Amino acid sequence: QVQLVESGGGLVQAGGSLRLSCAASLRTFSAYAMGWFRQAPGKEREFVAAIGWSGGSTYYADSAKGRFTISRDNAKNTVYLQTNSLKPEDAAVYYCAARGLARGSSYNYKRETEYDYWGQGTQVTVSS
């Protein structure tokens, strides 16, 4: 059964860093593009970052550019989100998502509906 499990969240001071992880139980991890989204209380879920099947292509929301880095380790079936210079507005539940190649290689990586599977989320809290 497909399962995505996020970890690495916690409480950090503004300006600090966290490394979020998403362990995936997928038939073939390399056949899935991966994404990170986040949702703050009372707000809509928003796109943060995405990485292609090979890891060679990465995409970021404007709010994440220059501060966050997405990467993947296919040998460990894991995708990461390194978050640096955290701000109070970064506080949210962070979710990872997977899109199978079977749905096509061309897609809008910013849309939630483009992904097939979702994790339960990990909480990131930033104090000012």
PDB file of C-alpha atoms in Angstrom:
ATOM      1  CA  GLN A   1       0.000   0.000   0.000  1.00  0.00           C
ATOM      2  CA  VAL A   2       1.266   3.484  -0.854  1.00  0.00           C
ATOM      3  CA  GLN A   3       2.317   5.549   2.143  1.00  0.00           C
ATOM      4  CA  LEU A   4       4.116   8.877   2.555  1.00  0.00           C
ATOM      5  CA  VAL A   5       5.418   9.804   6.012  1.00  0.00           C
ATOM      6  CA  GLU A   6       6.822  13.265   6.772  1.00  0.00           C
ATOM      7  CA  SER A   7       9.169  14.030   9.657  1.00  0.00           C
ATOM      8  CA  GLY A   8      11.630  16.677  10.821  1.00  0.00           C
ATOM      9  CA  GLY A   9       9.224  19.408  11.853  1.00  0.00           C
ATOM     10  CA  GLY A  10       9.501  21.228  15.148  1.00  0.00           C
ATOM     11  CA  LEU A  11       9.862  24.562  16.896  1.00  0.00           C
ATOM     12  CA  VAL A  12      12.638  26.881  15.756  1.00  0.00           C
ATOM     13  CA  GLN A  13      13.642  30.488  16.276  1.00  0.00           C
ATOM     14  CA  ALA A  14      13.269  32.906  13.383  1.00  0.00           C
ATOM     15  CA  GLY A  15      16.353  32.628  11.208  1.00  0.00           C
ATOM     16  CA  GLY A  16      16.841  28.977  12.070  1.00  0.00           C
ATOM     17  CA  SER A  17      16.705  25.886   9.876  1.00  0.00           C
ATOM     18  CA  LEU A  18      14.927  22.551   9.655  1.00  0.00           C
ATOM     19  CA  ARG A  19      15.392  19.580   7.349  1.00  0.00           C
ATOM     20  CA  LEU A  20      12.085  17.941   6.529  1.00  0.00           C
ATOM     21  CA  SER A  21      11.976  14.374   5.256  1.00  0.00           C
ATOM     22  CA  CYS A  22       9.340  12.343   3.467  1.00  0.00           C
ATOM     23  CA  ALA A  23       9.780   8.585   3.408  1.00  0.00           C
ATOM     24  CA  ALA A  24       7.803   6.983   0.606  1.00  0.00           C
ATOM     25  CA  SER A  25       6.493   3.462   0.223  1.00  0.00           C
ATOM     26  CA  LEU A  26       6.038   3.343  -3.540  1.00  0.00           C
ATOM     27  CA  ARG A  27       6.371   0.607  -6.132  1.00  0.00           C
ATOM     28  CA  THR A  28       9.138   2.506  -7.917  1.00  0.00           C
ATOM     29  CA  PHE A  29      10.142   5.746  -6.221  1.00  0.00           C
ATOM     30  CA  SER A  30      12.022   7.089  -9.241  1.00  0.00           C
ATOM     31  CA  ALA A  31       8.804   6.891 -11.270  1.00  0.00           C
ATOM     32  CA  TYR A  32       7.208   9.614  -9.128  1.00  0.00           C
ATOM     33  CA  ALA A  33       7.676  13.346  -9.196  1.00  0.00           C
ATOM     34  CA  MET A  34       7.539  14.746  -5.661  1.00  0.00           C
ATOM     35  CA  GLY A  35       6.245  17.973  -4.199  1.00  0.00           C
ATOM     36  CA  TRP A  36       6.024  19.869  -0.925  1.00  0.00           C
ATOM     37  CA  PHE A  37       3.006  21.928   0.082  1.00  0.00           C
ATOM     38  CA  ARG A  38       2.133  23.724   3.292  1.00  0.00           C
ATOM     39  CA  GLN A  39      -0.985  24.908   5.067  1.00  0.00           C
ATOM     40  CA  ALA A  40      -1.205  27.435   7.883  1.00  0.00           C
ATOM     41  CA  PRO A  41      -4.254  27.638  10.173  1.00  0.00           C
ATOM     42  CA  GLY A  42      -7.154  29.331   8.409  1.00  0.00           C
ATOM     43  CA  LYS A  43      -5.334  29.472   5.076  1.00  0.00           C
ATOM     44  CA  GLU A  44      -5.399  27.514   1.832  1.00  0.00           C
ATOM     45  CA  ARG A  45      -2.811  24.868   1.123  1.00  0.00           C
ATOM     46  CA  GLU A  46      -0.023  26.342  -0.989  1.00  0.00           C
ATOM     47  CA  PHE A  47       2.757  25.026  -3.175  1.00  0.00           C
ATOM     48  CA  VAL A  48       6.301  25.204  -1.815  1.00  0.00           C
ATOM     49  CA  ALA A  49       8.614  23.124  -4.016  1.00  0.00           C
ATOM     50  CA  ALA A  50       8.704  20.242  -6.495  1.00  0.00           C
ATOM     51  CA  ILE A  51      11.316  17.900  -7.939  1.00  0.00           C
ATOM     52  CA  GLY A  52      11.232  15.808 -11.090  1.00  0.00           C
ATOM     53  CA  TRP A  53      11.573  12.057 -11.504  1.00  0.00           C
ATOM     54  CA  SER A  54      15.344  12.170 -11.953  1.00  0.00           C
ATOM     55  CA  GLY A  55      15.960  14.980  -9.471  1.00  0.00           C
ATOM     56  CA  GLY A  56      17.438  17.154 -12.199  1.00  0.00           C
ATOM     57  CA  SER A  57      14.545  19.611 -12.321  1.00  0.00           C
ATOM     58  CA  THR A  58      13.418  21.598  -9.294  1.00  0.00           C
ATOM     59  CA  TYR A  59      10.773  24.277  -8.872  1.00  0.00           C
ATOM     60  CA  TYR A  60      10.032  26.709  -6.056  1.00  0.00           C
ATOM     61  CA  ALA A  61       7.350  29.098  -4.937  1.00  0.00           C
ATOM     62  CA  ASP A  62       8.547  32.704  -4.813  1.00  0.00           C
ATOM     63  CA  SER A  63       8.397  32.590  -1.021  1.00  0.00           C
ATOM     64  CA  ALA A  64      10.809  29.634  -0.974  1.00  0.00           C
ATOM     65  CA  LYS A  65      13.382  30.732  -3.551  1.00  0.00           C
ATOM     66  CA  GLY A  66      16.816  31.322  -2.082  1.00  0.00           C
ATOM     67  CA  ARG A  67      15.891  29.828   1.289  1.00  0.00           C
ATOM     68  CA  PHE A  68      14.505  26.325   0.687  1.00  0.00           C
ATOM     69  CA  THR A  69      16.054  23.412  -1.197  1.00  0.00           C
ATOM     70  CA  ILE A  70      14.267  20.274  -2.355  1.00  0.00           C
ATOM     71  CA  SER A  71      16.219  17.087  -3.049  1.00  0.00           C
ATOM     72  CA  ARG A  72      15.656  13.356  -3.307  1.00  0.00           C
ATOM     73  CA  ASP A  73      17.525  10.159  -2.553  1.00  0.00           C
ATOM     74  CA  ASN A  74      16.058   7.423  -4.715  1.00  0.00           C
ATOM     75  CA  ALA A  75      18.128   4.756  -2.959  1.00  0.00           C
ATOM     76  CA  LYS A  76      16.318   5.624   0.285  1.00  0.00           C
ATOM     77  CA  ASN A  77      12.930   6.403  -1.277  1.00  0.00           C
ATOM     78  CA  THR A  78      13.069   9.769   0.450  1.00  0.00           C
ATOM     79  CA  VAL A  79      12.515  13.391  -0.546  1.00  0.00           C
ATOM     80  CA  TYR A  80      13.857  16.274   1.548  1.00  0.00           C
ATOM     81  CA  LEU A  81      13.098  19.926   2.060  1.00  0.00           C
ATOM     82  CA  GLN A  82      15.901  21.936   3.617  1.00  0.00           C
ATOM     83  CA  THR A  83      14.403  25.100   5.080  1.00  0.00           C
ATOM     84  CA  ASN A  84      16.792  27.930   5.978  1.00  0.00           C
ATOM     85  CA  SER A  85      16.319  31.465   7.285  1.00  0.00           C
ATOM     86  CA  LEU A  86      12.885  30.547   8.565  1.00  0.00           C
ATOM     87  CA  LYS A  87      10.366  33.309   9.155  1.00  0.00           C
ATOM     88  CA  PRO A  88       7.229  33.330  11.329  1.00  0.00           C
ATOM     89  CA  GLU A  89       5.144  33.276   8.141  1.00  0.00           C
ATOM     90  CA  ASP A  90       6.715  29.916   7.241  1.00  0.00           C
ATOM     91  CA  ALA A  91       4.909  28.270  10.160  1.00  0.00           C
ATOM     92  CA  ALA A  92       2.510  25.645   8.835  1.00  0.00           C
ATOM     93  CA  VAL A  93       1.891  21.951   8.444  1.00  0.00           C
ATOM     94  CA  TYR A  94       4.121  20.753   5.622  1.00  0.00           C
ATOM     95  CA  TYR A  95       2.895  17.950   3.357  1.00  0.00           C
ATOM     96  CA  CYS A  96       4.708  15.891   0.761  1.00  0.00           C
ATOM     97  CA  ALA A  97       2.979  14.553  -2.333  1.00  0.00           C
ATOM     98  CA  ALA A  98       3.749  12.140  -5.157  1.00  0.00           C
ATOM     99  CA  ARG A  99       2.731  12.053  -8.827  1.00  0.00           C
ATOM    100  CA  GLY A 100       3.155   8.857 -10.815  1.00  0.00           C
ATOM    101  CA  LEU A 101       4.700   8.937 -14.272  1.00  0.00           C
ATOM    102  CA  ALA A 102       1.692   6.955 -15.482  1.00  0.00           C
ATOM    103  CA  ARG A 103      -0.320  10.201 -15.328  1.00  0.00           C
ATOM    104  CA  GLY A 104       2.051  11.869 -17.766  1.00  0.00           C
ATOM    105  CA  SER A 105       5.411  13.613 -17.719  1.00  0.00           C
ATOM    106  CA  SER A 106       4.000  17.101 -18.332  1.00  0.00           C
ATOM    107  CA  TYR A 107       2.011  18.707 -15.520  1.00  0.00           C
ATOM    108  CA  ASN A 108       1.425  21.842 -13.459  1.00  0.00           C
ATOM    109  CA  TYR A 109       3.520  21.123 -10.377  1.00  0.00           C
ATOM    110  CA  LYS A 110       1.837  23.918  -8.401  1.00  0.00           C
ATOM    111  CA  ARG A 111      -1.604  22.314  -8.430  1.00  0.00           C
ATOM    112  CA  GLU A 112      -2.699  19.929  -5.672  1.00  0.00           C
ATOM    113  CA  THR A 113      -4.891  18.024  -8.123  1.00  0.00           C
ATOM    114  CA  GLU A 114      -1.832  16.956 -10.135  1.00  0.00           C
ATOM    115  CA  TYR A 115      -0.638  14.651  -7.340  1.00  0.00           C
ATOM    116  CA  ASP A 116      -1.791  11.118  -6.538  1.00  0.00           C
ATOM    117  CA  TYR A 117      -0.669  10.550  -2.950  1.00  0.00           C
ATOM    118  CA  TRP A 118      -0.253  12.666   0.182  1.00  0.00           C
ATOM    119  CA  GLY A 119       1.384  12.314   3.579  1.00  0.00           C
ATOM    120  CA  GLN A 120      -0.135  13.252   6.935  1.00  0.00           C
ATOM    121  CA  GLY A 121       2.041  16.333   7.360  1.00  0.00           C
ATOM    122  CA  THR A 122       4.672  17.569   9.802  1.00  0.00           C
ATOM    123  CA  GLN A 123       4.299  20.728  11.891  1.00  0.00           C
ATOM    124  CA  VAL A 124       6.770  23.584  11.557  1.00  0.00           C
ATOM    125  CA  THR A 125       6.552  26.342  14.159  1.00  0.00           C
ATOM    126  CA  VAL A 126       8.691  29.483  13.999  1.00  0.00           C
ATOM    127  CA  SER A 127       9.003  31.856  16.942  1.00  0.00           C
ATOM    128  CA  SER A 128       9.889  35.528  16.540  1.00  0.00           C
TER     129      SER A 128
END
